[in-house]
């Protein structure tokens, strides 16, 4: 354990835990858009800014991916912190003015939001889908493509690999903006424009999972495919 100081209070913290993990334990409200407790930190949205004293000087840091150090001093509610979060929210709002997840966080941080028409479902590049696919599902059908040397793209984007995707839909569940659409049509599921054939439960007949997903589970668990074709309600 190490000792840290959050807003003037000394607290014990686990070594290599993040600032955000510790503030959450203390029920300190810090806005986040790209953070999920079950996923590795990504540090993309910068809404979780706090101030950290480094070499005697206060500096802004993203709390979700900054590990604590012994005797670290942290401010979560200073004027600079509030200003930084509001500015970040403003920039996000100007970029994605009709996307509700962005509007909500912007309003919460004091940004005046207008009455934009329609509801947007922009990709805000939070990376939650990419990390869920890789770290929870273990598939890596989504990758984050950033601008960079030798990369012929104007804007960062999420790339989908149809040959790897098993159609589980985890990315659609975790996406905070509704950008990832998942549709069910008869015995088909459509996601990232790829059509998956759904398996019917051999007891109740309900279409409950893509065949590709069951094949994947069968492969990694050695359970025969035929034993996986009963839905959870009928087991
Ligand atoms: S598709 Fe959704 S979850 Fe994935 S990066 Fe974009 S906003 Fe985030
Ligand atoms: S929650 Fe920390 S950068 Fe997004």
JSON list of C-alpha atoms and ligand atoms in Angstrom, two decimals:
[
{"chain": "A", "resi": 1, "resn": "UNK", "atom": "CA", "xyz": [0.00, 0.00, 0.00]},
{"chain": "A", "resi": 2, "resn": "UNK", "atom": "CA", "xyz": [1.06, 3.61, -0.52]},
{"chain": "A", "resi": 3, "resn": "UNK", "atom": "CA", "xyz": [-0.18, 6.84, 1.02]},
{"chain": "A", "resi": 4, "resn": "UNK", "atom": "CA", "xyz": [-1.62, 9.51, -1.25]},
{"chain": "A", "resi": 5, "resn": "UNK", "atom": "CA", "xyz": [-3.32, 12.83, -0.60]},
{"chain": "A", "resi": 6, "resn": "UNK", "atom": "CA", "xyz": [-6.59, 13.49, -2.39]},
{"chain": "A", "resi": 7, "resn": "UNK", "atom": "CA", "xyz": [-8.07, 16.96, -1.97]},
{"chain": "A", "resi": 8, "resn": "UNK", "atom": "CA", "xyz": [-6.11, 17.43, 1.22]},
{"chain": "A", "resi": 9, "resn": "UNK", "atom": "CA", "xyz": [-7.06, 14.05, 2.77]},
{"chain": "A", "resi": 10, "resn": "UNK", "atom": "CA", "xyz": [-4.51, 11.32, 3.34]},
{"chain": "A", "resi": 11, "resn": "UNK", "atom": "CA", "xyz": [-5.70, 7.92, 2.11]},
{"chain": "A", "resi": 12, "resn": "UNK", "atom": "CA", "xyz": [-4.18, 4.48, 1.59]},
{"chain": "A", "resi": 13, "resn": "UNK", "atom": "CA", "xyz": [-4.03, 3.25, -1.98]},
{"chain": "A", "resi": 14, "resn": "UNK", "atom": "CA", "xyz": [-3.02, -0.01, -3.61]},
{"chain": "A", "resi": 15, "resn": "UNK", "atom": "CA", "xyz": [0.31, 0.17, -5.37]},
{"chain": "A", "resi": 16, "resn": "UNK", "atom": "CA", "xyz": [-0.10, 0.57, -9.13]},
{"chain": "A", "resi": 17, "resn": "UNK", "atom": "CA", "xyz": [-3.78, 1.41, -8.82]},
{"chain": "A", "resi": 18, "resn": "UNK", "atom": "CA", "xyz": [-4.91, 4.43, -10.82]},
{"chain": "A", "resi": 19, "resn": "UNK", "atom": "CA", "xyz": [-5.96, 7.79, -9.44]},
{"chain": "A", "resi": 20, "resn": "UNK", "atom": "CA", "xyz": [-9.47, 7.19, -10.79]},
{"chain": "A", "resi": 21, "resn": "UNK", "atom": "CA", "xyz": [-9.82, 3.84, -9.00]},
{"chain": "A", "resi": 22, "resn": "UNK", "atom": "CA", "xyz": [-9.04, 5.59, -5.73]},
{"chain": "A", "resi": 23, "resn": "UNK", "atom": "CA", "xyz": [-11.33, 8.57, -6.30]},
{"chain": "A", "resi": 24, "resn": "UNK", "atom": "CA", "xyz": [-14.15, 6.20, -7.23]},
{"chain": "A", "resi": 25, "resn": "UNK", "atom": "CA", "xyz": [-13.68, 4.36, -3.95]},
{"chain": "A", "resi": 26, "resn": "UNK", "atom": "CA", "xyz": [-14.13, 7.68, -2.20]},
{"chain": "A", "resi": 27, "resn": "UNK", "atom": "CA", "xyz": [-17.24, 8.43, -4.29]},
{"chain": "A", "resi": 28, "resn": "UNK", "atom": "CA", "xyz": [-15.62, 11.48, -5.85]},
{"chain": "A", "resi": 29, "resn": "UNK", "atom": "CA", "xyz": [-17.44, 12.20, -9.07]},
{"chain": "A", "resi": 30, "resn": "UNK", "atom": "CA", "xyz": [-15.06, 12.44, -12.03]},
{"chain": "A", "resi": 31, "resn": "UNK", "atom": "CA", "xyz": [-16.51, 12.50, -15.55]},
{"chain": "A", "resi": 32, "resn": "UNK", "atom": "CA", "xyz": [-15.39, 9.78, -17.96]},
{"chain": "A", "resi": 33, "resn": "UNK", "atom": "CA", "xyz": [-16.31, 8.69, -21.47]},
{"chain": "A", "resi": 34, "resn": "UNK", "atom": "CA", "xyz": [-13.66, 6.21, -22.48]},
{"chain": "A", "resi": 35, "resn": "UNK", "atom": "CA", "xyz": [-13.25, 4.41, -19.15]},
{"chain": "A", "resi": 36, "resn": "UNK", "atom": "CA", "xyz": [-14.67, 1.02, -18.15]},
{"chain": "A", "resi": 37, "resn": "UNK", "atom": "CA", "xyz": [-13.69, -0.73, -14.92]},
{"chain": "A", "resi": 38, "resn": "UNK", "atom": "CA", "xyz": [-13.25, -4.10, -16.68]},
{"chain": "A", "resi": 39, "resn": "UNK", "atom": "CA", "xyz": [-11.03, -2.76, -19.47]},
{"chain": "A", "resi": 40, "resn": "UNK", "atom": "CA", "xyz": [-7.50, -1.44, -19.66]},
{"chain": "A", "resi": 41, "resn": "UNK", "atom": "CA", "xyz": [-7.27, 2.37, -19.59]},
{"chain": "A", "resi": 42, "resn": "UNK", "atom": "CA", "xyz": [-7.05, 4.18, -22.90]},
{"chain": "A", "resi": 43, "resn": "UNK", "atom": "CA", "xyz": [-6.81, 7.87, -21.99]},
{"chain": "A", "resi": 44, "resn": "UNK", "atom": "CA", "xyz": [-8.70, 9.05, -25.06]},
{"chain": "A", "resi": 45, "resn": "UNK", "atom": "CA", "xyz": [-11.40, 11.49, -23.92]},
{"chain": "A", "resi": 46, "resn": "UNK", "atom": "CA", "xyz": [-9.35, 13.47, -21.34]},
{"chain": "A", "resi": 47, "resn": "UNK", "atom": "CA", "xyz": [-12.50, 14.30, -19.37]},
{"chain": "A", "resi": 48, "resn": "UNK", "atom": "CA", "xyz": [-11.14, 12.67, -16.23]},
{"chain": "A", "resi": 49, "resn": "UNK", "atom": "CA", "xyz": [-8.48, 15.35, -15.72]},
{"chain": "A", "resi": 50, "resn": "UNK", "atom": "CA", "xyz": [-7.14, 16.01, -12.22]},
{"chain": "A", "resi": 51, "resn": "UNK", "atom": "CA", "xyz": [-4.17, 17.96, -10.94]},
{"chain": "A", "resi": 52, "resn": "UNK", "atom": "CA", "xyz": [-1.13, 16.08, -9.68]},
{"chain": "A", "resi": 53, "resn": "UNK", "atom": "CA", "xyz": [1.85, 17.63, -7.90]},
{"chain": "A", "resi": 54, "resn": "UNK", "atom": "CA", "xyz": [5.02, 16.60, -9.68]},
{"chain": "A", "resi": 55, "resn": "UNK", "atom": "CA", "xyz": [8.42, 17.93, -8.58]},
{"chain": "A", "resi": 56, "resn": "UNK", "atom": "CA", "xyz": [6.66, 20.63, -6.57]},
{"chain": "A", "resi": 57, "resn": "UNK", "atom": "CA", "xyz": [4.54, 21.79, -9.53]},
{"chain": "A", "resi": 58, "resn": "UNK", "atom": "CA", "xyz": [0.83, 21.12, -10.11]},
{"chain": "A", "resi": 59, "resn": "UNK", "atom": "CA", "xyz": [0.15, 19.56, -13.50]},
{"chain": "A", "resi": 60, "resn": "UNK", "atom": "CA", "xyz": [-2.90, 18.19, -15.23]},
{"chain": "A", "resi": 61, "resn": "UNK", "atom": "CA", "xyz": [-3.11, 14.42, -15.70]},
{"chain": "A", "resi": 62, "resn": "UNK", "atom": "CA", "xyz": [-5.76, 11.97, -16.85]},
{"chain": "A", "resi": 63, "resn": "UNK", "atom": "CA", "xyz": [-6.86, 10.08, -13.73]},
{"chain": "A", "resi": 64, "resn": "UNK", "atom": "CA", "xyz": [-7.96, 6.89, -15.52]},
{"chain": "A", "resi": 65, "resn": "UNK", "atom": "CA", "xyz": [-4.47, 5.97, -16.67]},
{"chain": "A", "resi": 66, "resn": "UNK", "atom": "CA", "xyz": [-2.19, 7.63, -14.12]},
{"chain": "A", "resi": 67, "resn": "UNK", "atom": "CA", "xyz": [-0.96, 5.21, -11.46]},
{"chain": "A", "resi": 68, "resn": "UNK", "atom": "CA", "xyz": [-0.62, 6.50, -7.93]},
{"chain": "A", "resi": 69, "resn": "UNK", "atom": "CA", "xyz": [2.77, 6.93, -6.30]},
{"chain": "A", "resi": 70, "resn": "UNK", "atom": "CA", "xyz": [3.67, 7.13, -2.64]},
{"chain": "A", "resi": 71, "resn": "UNK", "atom": "CA", "xyz": [2.88, 10.59, -1.22]},
{"chain": "A", "resi": 72, "resn": "UNK", "atom": "CA", "xyz": [1.36, 11.75, -4.48]},
{"chain": "A", "resi": 73, "resn": "UNK", "atom": "CA", "xyz": [-0.86, 14.82, -4.05]},
{"chain": "A", "resi": 74, "resn": "UNK", "atom": "CA", "xyz": [-3.99, 15.06, -6.18]},
{"chain": "A", "resi": 75, "resn": "UNK", "atom": "CA", "xyz": [-6.63, 17.75, -6.64]},
{"chain": "A", "resi": 76, "resn": "UNK", "atom": "CA", "xyz": [-9.92, 16.70, -8.18]},
{"chain": "A", "resi": 77, "resn": "UNK", "atom": "CA", "xyz": [-11.93, 19.88, -7.90]},
{"chain": "A", "resi": 78, "resn": "UNK", "atom": "CA", "xyz": [-9.65, 22.88, -8.43]},
{"chain": "A", "resi": 79, "resn": "UNK", "atom": "CA", "xyz": [-10.50, 25.72, -10.81]},
{"chain": "A", "resi": 80, "resn": "UNK", "atom": "CA", "xyz": [-7.91, 24.46, -13.27]},
{"chain": "A", "resi": 81, "resn": "UNK", "atom": "CA", "xyz": [-9.41, 20.95, -13.20]},
{"chain": "A", "resi": 82, "resn": "UNK", "atom": "CA", "xyz": [-12.93, 22.30, -13.76]},
{"chain": "A", "resi": 83, "resn": "UNK", "atom": "CA", "xyz": [-11.73, 24.56, -16.57]},
{"chain": "A", "resi": 84, "resn": "UNK", "atom": "CA", "xyz": [-9.85, 21.75, -18.29]},
{"chain": "A", "resi": 85, "resn": "UNK", "atom": "CA", "xyz": [-12.79, 19.34, -18.14]},
{"chain": "A", "resi": 86, "resn": "UNK", "atom": "CA", "xyz": [-15.17, 22.01, -19.42]},
{"chain": "A", "resi": 87, "resn": "UNK", "atom": "CA", "xyz": [-12.87, 22.89, -22.31]},
{"chain": "A", "resi": 88, "resn": "UNK", "atom": "CA", "xyz": [-12.52, 19.21, -23.24]},
{"chain": "A", "resi": 89, "resn": "UNK", "atom": "CA", "xyz": [-16.29, 18.79, -23.10]},
{"chain": "A", "resi": 90, "resn": "UNK", "atom": "CA", "xyz": [-16.75, 21.92, -25.25]},
{"chain": "A", "resi": 91, "resn": "UNK", "atom": "CA", "xyz": [-14.41, 20.57, -27.91]},
{"chain": "A", "resi": 92, "resn": "UNK", "atom": "CA", "xyz": [-16.21, 17.22, -27.89]},
{"chain": "A", "resi": 93, "resn": "UNK", "atom": "CA", "xyz": [-19.56, 18.98, -28.14]},
{"chain": "A", "resi": 94, "resn": "UNK", "atom": "CA", "xyz": [-18.47, 21.11, -31.10]},
{"chain": "A", "resi": 95, "resn": "UNK", "atom": "CA", "xyz": [-17.29, 17.97, -32.86]},
{"chain": "A", "resi": 96, "resn": "UNK", "atom": "CA", "xyz": [-20.30, 15.79, -32.01]},
{"chain": "A", "resi": 97, "resn": "UNK", "atom": "CA", "xyz": [-23.14, 18.24, -31.22]},
{"chain": "A", "resi": 98, "resn": "UNK", "atom": "CA", "xyz": [-26.01, 15.80, -31.71]},
{"chain": "A", "resi": 99, "resn": "UNK", "atom": "CA", "xyz": [-24.59, 12.77, -29.94]},
{"chain": "A", "resi": 100, "resn": "UNK", "atom": "CA", "xyz": [-26.44, 12.37, -26.65]},
{"chain": "A", "resi": 101, "resn": "UNK", "atom": "CA", "xyz": [-23.61, 10.84, -24.61]},
{"chain": "A", "resi": 102, "resn": "UNK", "atom": "CA", "xyz": [-21.48, 13.89, -25.47]},
{"chain": "A", "resi": 103, "resn": "UNK", "atom": "CA", "xyz": [-24.30, 16.39, -24.88]},
{"chain": "A", "resi": 104, "resn": "UNK", "atom": "CA", "xyz": [-25.00, 14.86, -21.50]},
{"chain": "A", "resi": 105, "resn": "UNK", "atom": "CA", "xyz": [-21.43, 15.12, -20.25]},
{"chain": "A", "resi": 106, "resn": "UNK", "atom": "CA", "xyz": [-21.08, 18.61, -21.75]},
{"chain": "A", "resi": 107, "resn": "UNK", "atom": "CA", "xyz": [-24.23, 19.83, -19.94]},
{"chain": "A", "resi": 108, "resn": "UNK", "atom": "CA", "xyz": [-23.00, 18.30, -16.70]},
{"chain": "A", "resi": 109, "resn": "UNK", "atom": "CA", "xyz": [-19.76, 20.25, -17.01]},
{"chain": "A", "resi": 110, "resn": "UNK", "atom": "CA", "xyz": [-21.48, 23.56, -17.63]},
{"chain": "A", "resi": 111, "resn": "UNK", "atom": "CA", "xyz": [-21.33, 23.77, -21.43]},
{"chain": "A", "resi": 112, "resn": "UNK", "atom": "CA", "xyz": [-24.34, 25.51, -22.98]},
{"chain": "A", "resi": 113, "resn": "UNK", "atom": "CA", "xyz": [-25.80, 23.01, -25.43]},
{"chain": "A", "resi": 114, "resn": "UNK", "atom": "CA", "xyz": [-28.20, 24.13, -28.15]},
{"chain": "A", "resi": 115, "resn": "UNK", "atom": "CA", "xyz": [-31.30, 22.49, -29.59]},
{"chain": "A", "resi": 116, "resn": "UNK", "atom": "CA", "xyz": [-29.59, 20.68, -32.45]},
{"chain": "A", "resi": 117, "resn": "UNK", "atom": "CA", "xyz": [-31.95, 18.81, -34.72]},
{"chain": "A", "resi": 118, "resn": "UNK", "atom": "CA", "xyz": [-31.88, 15.04, -34.89]},
{"chain": "A", "resi": 119, "resn": "UNK", "atom": "CA", "xyz": [-30.01, 12.53, -32.85]},
{"chain": "A", "resi": 120, "resn": "UNK", "atom": "CA", "xyz": [-26.45, 11.72, -33.88]},
{"chain": "A", "resi": 121, "resn": "UNK", "atom": "CA", "xyz": [-24.67, 8.47, -33.25]},
{"chain": "A", "resi": 122, "resn": "UNK", "atom": "CA", "xyz": [-21.11, 9.51, -33.97]},
{"chain": "A", "resi": 123, "resn": "UNK", "atom": "CA", "xyz": [-18.07, 7.44, -33.19]},
{"chain": "A", "resi": 124, "resn": "UNK", "atom": "CA", "xyz": [-16.22, 9.49, -30.58]},
{"chain": "A", "resi": 125, "resn": "UNK", "atom": "CA", "xyz": [-13.16, 7.19, -30.75]},
{"chain": "A", "resi": 126, "resn": "UNK", "atom": "CA", "xyz": [-13.43, 6.16, -27.11]},
{"chain": "A", "resi": 127, "resn": "UNK", "atom": "CA", "xyz": [-12.00, 2.74, -28.01]},
{"chain": "A", "resi": 128, "resn": "UNK", "atom": "CA", "xyz": [-14.40, 0.86, -25.71]},
{"chain": "A", "resi": 129, "resn": "UNK", "atom": "CA", "xyz": [-15.48, -1.46, -28.54]},
{"chain": "A", "resi": 130, "resn": "UNK", "atom": "CA", "xyz": [-11.89, -2.25, -29.54]},
{"chain": "A", "resi": 131, "resn": "UNK", "atom": "CA", "xyz": [-10.84, -3.06, -25.97]},
{"chain": "A", "resi": 132, "resn": "UNK", "atom": "CA", "xyz": [-13.97, -5.12, -25.26]},
{"chain": "A", "resi": 133, "resn": "UNK", "atom": "CA", "xyz": [-13.46, -7.20, -28.39]},
{"chain": "A", "resi": 134, "resn": "UNK", "atom": "CA", "xyz": [-9.81, -7.80, -27.60]},
{"chain": "A", "resi": 135, "resn": "UNK", "atom": "CA", "xyz": [-9.78, -8.06, -23.80]},
{"chain": "A", "resi": 136, "resn": "UNK", "atom": "CA", "xyz": [-13.18, -9.56, -22.93]},
{"chain": "A", "resi": 137, "resn": "UNK", "atom": "CA", "xyz": [-14.16, -11.53, -26.03]},
{"chain": "A", "resi": 138, "resn": "UNK", "atom": "CA", "xyz": [-10.59, -12.37, -27.02]},
{"chain": "A", "resi": 139, "resn": "UNK", "atom": "CA", "xyz": [-11.21, -11.90, -30.72]},
{"chain": "A", "resi": 140, "resn": "UNK", "atom": "CA", "xyz": [-9.68, -8.54, -31.86]},
{"chain": "A", "resi": 141, "resn": "UNK", "atom": "CA", "xyz": [-11.98, -7.98, -34.81]},
{"chain": "A", "resi": 142, "resn": "UNK", "atom": "CA", "xyz": [-11.77, -4.22, -34.22]},
{"chain": "A", "resi": 143, "resn": "UNK", "atom": "CA", "xyz": [-8.67, -2.09, -34.32]},
{"chain": "A", "resi": 144, "resn": "UNK", "atom": "CA", "xyz": [-8.00, 1.55, -33.73]},
{"chain": "A", "resi": 145, "resn": "UNK", "atom": "CA", "xyz": [-6.45, 3.18, -36.80]},
{"chain": "A", "resi": 146, "resn": "UNK", "atom": "CA", "xyz": [-4.68, 6.40, -35.95]},
{"chain": "A", "resi": 147, "resn": "UNK", "atom": "CA", "xyz": [-3.16, 8.91, -38.30]},
{"chain": "A", "resi": 148, "resn": "UNK", "atom": "CA", "xyz": [0.54, 8.45, -38.66]},
{"chain": "A", "resi": 149, "resn": "UNK", "atom": "CA", "xyz": [3.42, 8.02, -40.98]},
{"chain": "A", "resi": 150, "resn": "UNK", "atom": "CA", "xyz": [2.72, 5.61, -43.77]},
{"chain": "A", "resi": 151, "resn": "UNK", "atom": "CA", "xyz": [-0.99, 5.53, -42.93]},
{"chain": "A", "resi": 152, "resn": "UNK", "atom": "CA", "xyz": [-3.20, 6.87, -45.63]},
{"chain": "A", "resi": 153, "resn": "UNK", "atom": "CA", "xyz": [-6.09, 8.09, -43.46]},
{"chain": "A", "resi": 154, "resn": "UNK", "atom": "CA", "xyz": [-7.34, 11.62, -42.75]},
{"chain": "A", "resi": 155, "resn": "UNK", "atom": "CA", "xyz": [-9.01, 10.88, -39.42]},
{"chain": "A", "resi": 156, "resn": "UNK", "atom": "CA", "xyz": [-8.53, 8.19, -36.79]},
{"chain": "A", "resi": 157, "resn": "UNK", "atom": "CA", "xyz": [-11.15, 5.47, -37.11]},
{"chain": "A", "resi": 158, "resn": "UNK", "atom": "CA", "xyz": [-12.19, 2.02, -35.99]},
{"chain": "A", "resi": 159, "resn": "UNK", "atom": "CA", "xyz": [-11.42, -0.72, -38.48]},
{"chain": "A", "resi": 160, "resn": "UNK", "atom": "CA", "xyz": [-13.57, -3.84, -38.64]},
{"chain": "A", "resi": 161, "resn": "UNK", "atom": "CA", "xyz": [-12.24, -7.22, -39.75]},
{"chain": "A", "resi": 162, "resn": "UNK", "atom": "CA", "xyz": [-15.18, -9.28, -41.07]},
{"chain": "A", "resi": 163, "resn": "UNK", "atom": "CA", "xyz": [-13.08, -12.43, -41.22]},
{"chain": "A", "resi": 164, "resn": "UNK", "atom": "CA", "xyz": [-12.39, -12.37, -37.48]},
{"chain": "A", "resi": 165, "resn": "UNK", "atom": "CA", "xyz": [-15.69, -11.08, -36.06]},
{"chain": "A", "resi": 166, "resn": "UNK", "atom": "CA", "xyz": [-17.93, -13.73, -34.49]},
{"chain": "A", "resi": 167, "resn": "UNK", "atom": "CA", "xyz": [-21.00, -11.47, -34.26]},
{"chain": "A", "resi": 168, "resn": "UNK", "atom": "CA", "xyz": [-21.28, -11.56, -30.45]},
{"chain": "A", "resi": 169, "resn": "UNK", "atom": "CA", "xyz": [-22.48, -7.94, -30.32]},
{"chain": "A", "resi": 170, "resn": "UNK", "atom": "CA", "xyz": [-20.37, -6.93, -27.30]},
{"chain": "A", "resi": 171, "resn": "UNK", "atom": "CA", "xyz": [-19.18, -3.82, -29.15]},
{"chain": "A", "resi": 172, "resn": "UNK", "atom": "CA", "xyz": [-22.77, -2.70, -29.71]},
{"chain": "A", "resi": 173, "resn": "UNK", "atom": "CA", "xyz": [-23.59, -3.13, -26.02]},
{"chain": "A", "resi": 174, "resn": "UNK", "atom": "CA", "xyz": [-20.55, -1.19, -24.80]},
{"chain": "A", "resi": 175, "resn": "UNK", "atom": "CA", "xyz": [-20.64, 1.67, -27.37]},
{"chain": "A", "resi": 176, "resn": "UNK", "atom": "CA", "xyz": [-21.81, 4.78, -25.51]},
{"chain": "A", "resi": 177, "resn": "UNK", "atom": "CA", "xyz": [-23.15, 6.58, -28.58]},
{"chain": "A", "resi": 178, "resn": "UNK", "atom": "CA", "xyz": [-25.09, 3.99, -30.54]},
{"chain": "A", "resi": 179, "resn": "UNK", "atom": "CA", "xyz": [-22.61, 4.15, -33.42]},
{"chain": "A", "resi": 180, "resn": "UNK", "atom": "CA", "xyz": [-22.33, 0.37, -33.52]},
{"chain": "A", "resi": 181, "resn": "UNK", "atom": "CA", "xyz": [-25.65, -0.84, -34.83]},
{"chain": "A", "resi": 182, "resn": "UNK", "atom": "CA", "xyz": [-26.88, -4.36, -34.37]},
{"chain": "A", "resi": 183, "resn": "UNK", "atom": "CA", "xyz": [-30.02, -5.50, -36.14]},
{"chain": "A", "resi": 184, "resn": "UNK", "atom": "CA", "xyz": [-31.98, -8.74, -35.88]},
{"chain": "A", "resi": 185, "resn": "UNK", "atom": "CA", "xyz": [-33.88, -9.82, -38.98]},
{"chain": "A", "resi": 186, "resn": "UNK", "atom": "CA", "xyz": [-35.51, -13.29, -38.84]},
{"chain": "A", "resi": 187, "resn": "UNK", "atom": "CA", "xyz": [-32.67, -15.75, -38.33]},
{"chain": "A", "resi": 188, "resn": "UNK", "atom": "CA", "xyz": [-29.97, -13.17, -39.09]},
{"chain": "A", "resi": 189, "resn": "UNK", "atom": "CA", "xyz": [-27.99, -10.69, -37.06]},
{"chain": "A", "resi": 190, "resn": "UNK", "atom": "CA", "xyz": [-26.40, -7.75, -38.89]},
{"chain": "A", "resi": 191, "resn": "UNK", "atom": "CA", "xyz": [-23.53, -5.89, -37.30]},
{"chain": "A", "resi": 192, "resn": "UNK", "atom": "CA", "xyz": [-20.81, -3.74, -38.93]},
{"chain": "A", "resi": 193, "resn": "UNK", "atom": "CA", "xyz": [-22.71, -4.62, -42.16]},
{"chain": "A", "resi": 194, "resn": "UNK", "atom": "CA", "xyz": [-21.83, -8.28, -41.81]},
{"chain": "A", "resi": 195, "resn": "UNK", "atom": "CA", "xyz": [-24.69, -10.76, -41.78]},
{"chain": "A", "resi": 196, "resn": "UNK", "atom": "CA", "xyz": [-24.51, -13.63, -39.27]},
{"chain": "A", "resi": 197, "resn": "UNK", "atom": "CA", "xyz": [-26.72, -16.70, -39.26]},
{"chain": "A", "resi": 198, "resn": "UNK", "atom": "CA", "xyz": [-28.26, -17.22, -35.84]},
{"chain": "A", "resi": 199, "resn": "UNK", "atom": "CA", "xyz": [-28.53, -20.63, -34.19]},
{"chain": "A", "resi": 200, "resn": "UNK", "atom": "CA", "xyz": [-31.97, -21.71, -33.01]},
{"chain": "A", "resi": 201, "resn": "UNK", "atom": "CA", "xyz": [-32.26, -23.21, -29.53]},
{"chain": "A", "resi": 202, "resn": "UNK", "atom": "CA", "xyz": [-32.92, -26.91, -29.96]},
{"chain": "A", "resi": 203, "resn": "UNK", "atom": "CA", "xyz": [-35.49, -26.83, -27.11]},
{"chain": "A", "resi": 204, "resn": "UNK", "atom": "CA", "xyz": [-37.53, -23.62, -27.58]},
{"chain": "A", "resi": 205, "resn": "UNK", "atom": "CA", "xyz": [-36.53, -22.73, -31.16]},
{"chain": "A", "resi": 206, "resn": "UNK", "atom": "CA", "xyz": [-35.56, -19.16, -30.29]},
{"chain": "A", "resi": 207, "resn": "UNK", "atom": "CA", "xyz": [-32.67, -17.68, -32.30]},
{"chain": "A", "resi": 208, "resn": "UNK", "atom": "CA", "xyz": [-30.23, -16.91, -29.51]},
{"chain": "A", "resi": 209, "resn": "UNK", "atom": "CA", "xyz": [-26.61, -16.64, -30.73]},
{"chain": "A", "resi": 210, "resn": "UNK", "atom": "CA", "xyz": [-24.70, -16.40, -34.00]},
{"chain": "A", "resi": 211, "resn": "UNK", "atom": "CA", "xyz": [-23.44, -19.77, -35.22]},
{"chain": "A", "resi": 212, "resn": "UNK", "atom": "CA", "xyz": [-19.97, -18.23, -35.63]},
{"chain": "A", "resi": 213, "resn": "UNK", "atom": "CA", "xyz": [-19.93, -17.29, -31.95]},
{"chain": "A", "resi": 214, "resn": "UNK", "atom": "CA", "xyz": [-20.91, -20.83, -30.89]},
{"chain": "A", "resi": 215, "resn": "UNK", "atom": "CA", "xyz": [-18.25, -22.29, -33.17]},
{"chain": "A", "resi": 216, "resn": "UNK", "atom": "CA", "xyz": [-15.69, -19.96, -31.56]},
{"chain": "A", "resi": 217, "resn": "UNK", "atom": "CA", "xyz": [-16.77, -21.01, -28.03]},
{"chain": "A", "resi": 218, "resn": "UNK", "atom": "CA", "xyz": [-16.63, -24.66, -29.09]},
{"chain": "A", "resi": 219, "resn": "UNK", "atom": "CA", "xyz": [-13.10, -24.18, -30.42]},
{"chain": "A", "resi": 220, "resn": "UNK", "atom": "CA", "xyz": [-11.72, -22.50, -27.30]},
{"chain": "A", "resi": 221, "resn": "UNK", "atom": "CA", "xyz": [-13.52, -24.72, -24.77]},
{"chain": "A", "resi": 222, "resn": "UNK", "atom": "CA", "xyz": [-13.49, -28.07, -26.60]},
{"chain": "A", "resi": 223, "resn": "UNK", "atom": "CA", "xyz": [-17.23, -28.39, -25.93]},
{"chain": "A", "resi": 224, "resn": "UNK", "atom": "CA", "xyz": [-18.87, -29.90, -29.03]},
{"chain": "A", "resi": 225, "resn": "UNK", "atom": "CA", "xyz": [-20.94, -27.43, -31.09]},
{"chain": "A", "resi": 226, "resn": "UNK", "atom": "CA", "xyz": [-24.04, -29.63, -30.70]},
{"chain": "A", "resi": 227, "resn": "UNK", "atom": "CA", "xyz": [-23.90, -29.16, -26.91]},
{"chain": "A", "resi": 228, "resn": "UNK", "atom": "CA", "xyz": [-23.94, -25.40, -27.23]},
{"chain": "A", "resi": 229, "resn": "UNK", "atom": "CA", "xyz": [-27.17, -25.09, -29.18]},
{"chain": "A", "resi": 230, "resn": "UNK", "atom": "CA", "xyz": [-29.47, -24.81, -26.16]},
{"chain": "A", "resi": 231, "resn": "UNK", "atom": "CA", "xyz": [-30.22, -21.27, -24.99]},
{"chain": "A", "resi": 232, "resn": "UNK", "atom": "CA", "xyz": [-29.54, -20.22, -21.38]},
{"chain": "A", "resi": 233, "resn": "UNK", "atom": "CA", "xyz": [-33.28, -20.20, -20.49]},
{"chain": "A", "resi": 234, "resn": "UNK", "atom": "CA", "xyz": [-33.72, -23.84, -21.57]},
{"chain": "A", "resi": 235, "resn": "UNK", "atom": "CA", "xyz": [-30.60, -25.26, -19.98]},
{"chain": "B", "resi": 1, "resn": "LIG", "atom": "S1", "xyz": [-17.75, 2.68, -32.18]},
{"chain": "B", "resi": 1, "resn": "LIG", "atom": "FE1", "xyz": [-18.64, 3.32, -30.18]},
{"chain": "B", "resi": 1, "resn": "LIG", "atom": "S2", "xyz": [-17.43, 2.15, -28.65]},
{"chain": "B", "resi": 1, "resn": "LIG", "atom": "FE2", "xyz": [-16.25, 2.09, -30.59]},
{"chain": "B", "resi": 1, "resn": "LIG", "atom": "S3", "xyz": [-14.83, 3.83, -30.44]},
{"chain": "B", "resi": 1, "resn": "LIG", "atom": "FE3", "xyz": [-16.68, 4.57, -31.54]},
{"chain": "B", "resi": 1, "resn": "LIG", "atom": "S4", "xyz": [-18.00, 5.45, -29.94]},
{"chain": "B", "resi": 1, "resn": "LIG", "atom": "FE4", "xyz": [-16.45, 4.18, -28.89]},
{"chain": "B", "resi": 2, "resn": "LIG", "atom": "S1", "xyz": [-11.84, 8.55, -18.91]},
{"chain": "B", "resi": 2, "resn": "LIG", "atom": "FE1", "xyz": [-9.77, 9.13, -18.70]},
{"chain": "B", "resi": 2, "resn": "LIG", "atom": "S2", "xyz": [-9.22, 9.84, -20.64]},
{"chain": "B", "resi": 2, "resn": "LIG", "atom": "FE2", "xyz": [-11.29, 9.16, -20.92]}
]
